[in-house]
Amino acid sequence: MNRCACRYDWRSEPYESTGIQTIRGTSPVSGSFMATCILLHFSLFFLLFQGGKLASMLFIIMTLLSIYLFLGNWSGVKRAQGSRKFTNAGTDVQLEAGQSLQIGIQVQIPGFWPIPYVIIKDQLIRQNGEETVFTGSLVLDWKRKGELLYSTPPLRRGYYRFGATECLTEDIFGFFQHKGRIELQQSLTLYPQTVSIREWVQFHQMLKGMQHHSTTTRAHRETTQINGVREYIYGDRLSRIHWNATAKTGTWKSKEFERESLPKTIILLDRTSRSYRDAAEFELAVSVAASLFRYGASRDLALGLLSIGKESTYFEAKQSQNHHKQILKHLVGVEADSFHTLQHIVKERSRDLPAGCFFVIISPQKGAAIMQVLSHLEHLQMNPCHIWVHTKPANLFNPQAADSSNLQEDWIKAIRSQGYMGYEVGQLTDLPSLLGGAKRYA
């Protein structure tokens, strides 16, 4: 089987193919077809009115050429079959932003008419309509099969789908082009890029100051609110048995109740469009939020999300794994499309926020507006925290960049001087060390 690499052209979220699909093709009448018909008629008229060996030879050549071009319509491209597969990802792999995919497109063209080469155009469409077209050529083997292998550039966070894949071929003279379309309905989901957070030191120190003696929820009393179903554990009381689930599954199931555990945490993701300098800064904010939810899921923390854009989304603080998965799915498609200020959002949603919760704001904003929001949250008897995300200056030797760095540290110091928690995140890899207490502000 022939394999070929390809190039891609940038045009501005199951991994295995569902089977072999048939390509539907067209072969439109072009100017070359009209020119061939005209030349054939001229050669015929030349033979009828002029005669001779030259006219006869010219007519025979044009007739054979026309027959060859006409029979090219049965090259098999219209009835071709193909499939797509991912060579470096399986069904159990969760793709994150920044990863590349290696894709293989297998093509089989029935028939016997000789085909010099086949051009494949594959199309990948992002949720916002951004298109990436990958183009490559291959030569079929003696079984009229071939495989095109190509790699995508590092993909951004979001939902993707594959559009129509075109299969093109031409005759040996390049006069006619036969085209087919392949329909392989596949989708991709690229989750936000995350980092593993080992410990959030200041967060747990705050909890100990609130008379919480353990960082795990298993040591606290349970409520009467059912949180789900779990496997039966030897020693569970009969009142905990979930009889409906037991009857459906045939195995013993027990009720899972919410616990009176750590204070609930609400994370506010700033989606104000004018707050971010570029798309990379917003991606950093989304990645920080996703990393915090990944940390909360590993520690059984009750986390909620407040995400206000064109559509208002609020997830209450819960501890279930399904809850965290729903939030991550929401973070896949979020965009910086909000025109509301943070102060307006907090005032409008203050009734929905649980009293005494830990409120984390992920935003690139700073100054008096953020300070007013933090003060308002404290007035609502919440514990505010500002994670200030920003992209670092590219030229670190620039004196203006050094002055900017000093202003950044002054802002975090100003937050902490008022008794609020604050962190400065310039790149995602710094988040674990910052939360772990590696950098301290005077």
PDB file of C-alpha atoms in Angstrom, residues 213-329:
ATOM      1  CA  HIS A 213      -9.204  19.837  60.722  1.00  0.00           C
ATOM      2  CA  SER A 214      -8.943  17.716  57.602  1.00  0.00           C
ATOM      3  CA  THR A 215      -8.561  18.317  53.913  1.00  0.00           C
ATOM      4  CA  THR A 216     -10.618  15.316  52.932  1.00  0.00           C
ATOM      5  CA  THR A 217     -14.393  15.030  52.933  1.00  0.00           C
ATOM      6  CA  ARG A 218     -14.547  11.517  54.321  1.00  0.00           C
ATOM      7  CA  ALA A 219     -13.980  12.684  57.881  1.00  0.00           C
ATOM      8  CA  HIS A 220     -17.107  14.875  57.975  1.00  0.00           C
ATOM      9  CA  ARG A 221     -20.740  14.108  58.583  1.00  0.00           C
ATOM     10  CA  GLU A 222     -23.097  13.250  55.774  1.00  0.00           C
ATOM     11  CA  THR A 223     -26.180  15.233  54.829  1.00  0.00           C
ATOM     12  CA  THR A 224     -29.539  13.848  53.735  1.00  0.00           C
ATOM     13  CA  GLN A 225     -28.961  14.988  50.143  1.00  0.00           C
ATOM     14  CA  ILE A 226     -28.365  12.023  47.816  1.00  0.00           C
ATOM     15  CA  ASN A 227     -25.354  12.620  45.594  1.00  0.00           C
ATOM     16  CA  GLY A 228     -25.389   9.394  43.566  1.00  0.00           C
ATOM     17  CA  VAL A 229     -24.984   5.638  43.755  1.00  0.00           C
ATOM     18  CA  ARG A 230     -21.842   3.692  44.636  1.00  0.00           C
ATOM     19  CA  GLU A 231     -20.844   0.058  45.057  1.00  0.00           C
ATOM     20  CA  TYR A 232     -21.961  -1.686  48.225  1.00  0.00           C
ATOM     21  CA  ILE A 233     -19.337  -1.766  50.989  1.00  0.00           C
ATOM     22  CA  TYR A 234     -19.463  -4.491  53.598  1.00  0.00           C
ATOM     23  CA  GLY A 235     -21.038  -3.062  56.751  1.00  0.00           C
ATOM     24  CA  ASP A 236     -23.405  -0.576  55.051  1.00  0.00           C
ATOM     25  CA  ARG A 237     -26.760  -0.273  56.800  1.00  0.00           C
ATOM     26  CA  LEU A 238     -29.925  -1.539  55.138  1.00  0.00           C
ATOM     27  CA  SER A 239     -31.216   2.036  54.975  1.00  0.00           C
ATOM     28  CA  ARG A 240     -28.327   2.889  52.647  1.00  0.00           C
ATOM     29  CA  ILE A 241     -29.181   0.191  50.106  1.00  0.00           C
ATOM     30  CA  HIS A 242     -30.410   1.626  46.790  1.00  0.00           C
ATOM     31  CA  TRP A 243     -32.974  -1.060  45.952  1.00  0.00           C
ATOM     32  CA  ASN A 244     -33.894   0.208  42.471  1.00  0.00           C
ATOM     33  CA  ALA A 245     -30.267   0.292  41.312  1.00  0.00           C
ATOM     34  CA  THR A 246     -29.645  -3.090  42.904  1.00  0.00           C
ATOM     35  CA  ALA A 247     -32.605  -4.625  41.059  1.00  0.00           C
ATOM     36  CA  LYS A 248     -31.554  -3.127  37.696  1.00  0.00           C
ATOM     37  CA  THR A 249     -27.872  -4.074  37.866  1.00  0.00           C
ATOM     38  CA  GLY A 250     -28.097  -7.339  39.773  1.00  0.00           C
ATOM     39  CA  THR A 251     -25.337  -6.224  42.178  1.00  0.00           C
ATOM     40  CA  TRP A 252     -25.596  -4.503  45.539  1.00  0.00           C
ATOM     41  CA  LYS A 253     -25.637  -0.719  45.326  1.00  0.00           C
ATOM     42  CA  SER A 254     -25.588   1.855  48.117  1.00  0.00           C
ATOM     43  CA  LYS A 255     -26.706   5.478  48.265  1.00  0.00           C
ATOM     44  CA  GLU A 256     -24.046   8.159  48.247  1.00  0.00           C
ATOM     45  CA  PHE A 257     -24.848  11.267  50.302  1.00  0.00           C
ATOM     46  CA  GLU A 258     -23.289  14.700  50.191  1.00  0.00           C
ATOM     47  CA  ARG A 259     -21.051  15.501  53.120  1.00  0.00           C
ATOM     48  CA  GLU A 260     -20.723  18.472  55.403  1.00  0.00           C
ATOM     49  CA  SER A 261     -17.223  19.074  54.214  1.00  0.00           C
ATOM     50  CA  LEU A 262     -15.070  21.905  53.077  1.00  0.00           C
ATOM     51  CA  PRO A 263     -16.666  25.250  52.197  1.00  0.00           C
ATOM     52  CA  LYS A 264     -17.989  25.445  48.684  1.00  0.00           C
ATOM     53  CA  THR A 265     -15.792  27.114  46.081  1.00  0.00           C
ATOM     54  CA  ILE A 266     -17.066  29.204  43.181  1.00  0.00           C
ATOM     55  CA  ILE A 267     -14.773  30.021  40.265  1.00  0.00           C
ATOM     56  CA  LEU A 268     -15.622  33.067  38.143  1.00  0.00           C
ATOM     57  CA  LEU A 269     -14.087  32.991  34.668  1.00  0.00           C
ATOM     58  CA  ASP A 270     -13.815  36.477  33.217  1.00  0.00           C
ATOM     59  CA  ARG A 271     -15.098  36.304  29.634  1.00  0.00           C
ATOM     60  CA  THR A 272     -15.186  40.040  28.965  1.00  0.00           C
ATOM     61  CA  SER A 273     -13.892  40.527  25.434  1.00  0.00           C
ATOM     62  CA  ARG A 274     -12.134  43.848  26.071  1.00  0.00           C
ATOM     63  CA  SER A 275     -10.254  42.463  29.089  1.00  0.00           C
ATOM     64  CA  TYR A 276      -7.905  40.241  27.076  1.00  0.00           C
ATOM     65  CA  ARG A 277      -5.121  41.481  24.843  1.00  0.00           C
ATOM     66  CA  ASP A 278      -5.089  38.392  22.614  1.00  0.00           C
ATOM     67  CA  ALA A 279      -6.481  34.877  22.290  1.00  0.00           C
ATOM     68  CA  ALA A 280      -3.477  33.351  24.085  1.00  0.00           C
ATOM     69  CA  GLU A 281      -4.298  35.272  27.254  1.00  0.00           C
ATOM     70  CA  PHE A 282      -7.869  33.986  27.275  1.00  0.00           C
ATOM     71  CA  GLU A 283      -6.646  30.429  26.656  1.00  0.00           C
ATOM     72  CA  LEU A 284      -4.389  30.823  29.687  1.00  0.00           C
ATOM     73  CA  ALA A 285      -7.386  31.834  31.814  1.00  0.00           C
ATOM     74  CA  VAL A 286      -9.423  28.836  30.616  1.00  0.00           C
ATOM     75  CA  SER A 287      -6.492  26.469  31.272  1.00  0.00           C
ATOM     76  CA  VAL A 288      -6.087  27.829  34.809  1.00  0.00           C
ATOM     77  CA  ALA A 289      -9.793  27.238  35.482  1.00  0.00           C
ATOM     78  CA  ALA A 290      -9.637  23.705  34.076  1.00  0.00           C
ATOM     79  CA  SER A 291      -6.551  22.923  36.190  1.00  0.00           C
ATOM     80  CA  LEU A 292      -8.340  24.084  39.341  1.00  0.00           C
ATOM     81  CA  PHE A 293     -11.300  21.825  38.582  1.00  0.00           C
ATOM     82  CA  ARG A 294      -8.934  18.942  37.937  1.00  0.00           C
ATOM     83  CA  TYR A 295      -7.388  19.592  41.350  1.00  0.00           C
ATOM     84  CA  GLY A 296     -10.818  19.828  42.975  1.00  0.00           C
ATOM     85  CA  ALA A 297     -11.905  16.526  41.446  1.00  0.00           C
ATOM     86  CA  SER A 298      -8.811  14.781  42.813  1.00  0.00           C
ATOM     87  CA  ARG A 299      -9.447  16.194  46.311  1.00  0.00           C
ATOM     88  CA  ASP A 300     -13.232  15.744  46.396  1.00  0.00           C
ATOM     89  CA  LEU A 301     -13.791  19.493  46.688  1.00  0.00           C
ATOM     90  CA  ALA A 302     -17.162  21.091  46.018  1.00  0.00           C
ATOM     91  CA  LEU A 303     -16.449  23.420  43.094  1.00  0.00           C
ATOM     92  CA  GLY A 304     -18.815  25.526  41.026  1.00  0.00           C
ATOM     93  CA  LEU A 305     -18.390  27.714  37.972  1.00  0.00           C
ATOM     94  CA  LEU A 306     -19.808  31.103  37.053  1.00  0.00           C
ATOM     95  CA  SER A 307     -19.323  31.750  33.343  1.00  0.00           C
ATOM     96  CA  ILE A 308     -21.092  34.755  31.847  1.00  0.00           C
ATOM     97  CA  GLY A 309     -20.829  35.389  28.112  1.00  0.00           C
ATOM     98  CA  LYS A 310     -23.451  35.587  25.402  1.00  0.00           C
ATOM     99  CA  GLU A 311     -25.165  32.862  27.437  1.00  0.00           C
ATOM    100  CA  SER A 312     -25.164  32.869  31.221  1.00  0.00           C
ATOM    101  CA  THR A 313     -23.963  29.593  32.758  1.00  0.00           C
ATOM    102  CA  TYR A 314     -23.812  28.777  36.445  1.00  0.00           C
ATOM    103  CA  PHE A 315     -22.834  25.403  37.886  1.00  0.00           C
ATOM    104  CA  GLU A 316     -23.557  24.979  41.567  1.00  0.00           C
ATOM    105  CA  ALA A 317     -20.738  23.729  43.751  1.00  0.00           C
ATOM    106  CA  LYS A 318     -20.883  19.915  43.900  1.00  0.00           C
ATOM    107  CA  GLN A 319     -18.477  17.061  44.473  1.00  0.00           C
ATOM    108  CA  SER A 320     -19.477  14.430  41.923  1.00  0.00           C
ATOM    109  CA  GLN A 321     -17.185  13.403  39.075  1.00  0.00           C
ATOM    110  CA  ASN A 322     -20.007  13.841  36.552  1.00  0.00           C
ATOM    111  CA  HIS A 323     -20.380  17.434  37.715  1.00  0.00           C
ATOM    112  CA  HIS A 324     -16.715  18.139  37.030  1.00  0.00           C
ATOM    113  CA  LYS A 325     -16.974  16.500  33.598  1.00  0.00           C
ATOM    114  CA  GLN A 326     -19.897  18.745  32.677  1.00  0.00           C
ATOM    115  CA  ILE A 327     -17.887  21.809  33.647  1.00  0.00           C
ATOM    116  CA  LEU A 328     -14.920  20.682  31.547  1.00  0.00           C
ATOM    117  CA  LYS A 329     -17.222  20.171  28.564  1.00  0.00           C
TER     118      LYS A 329
END
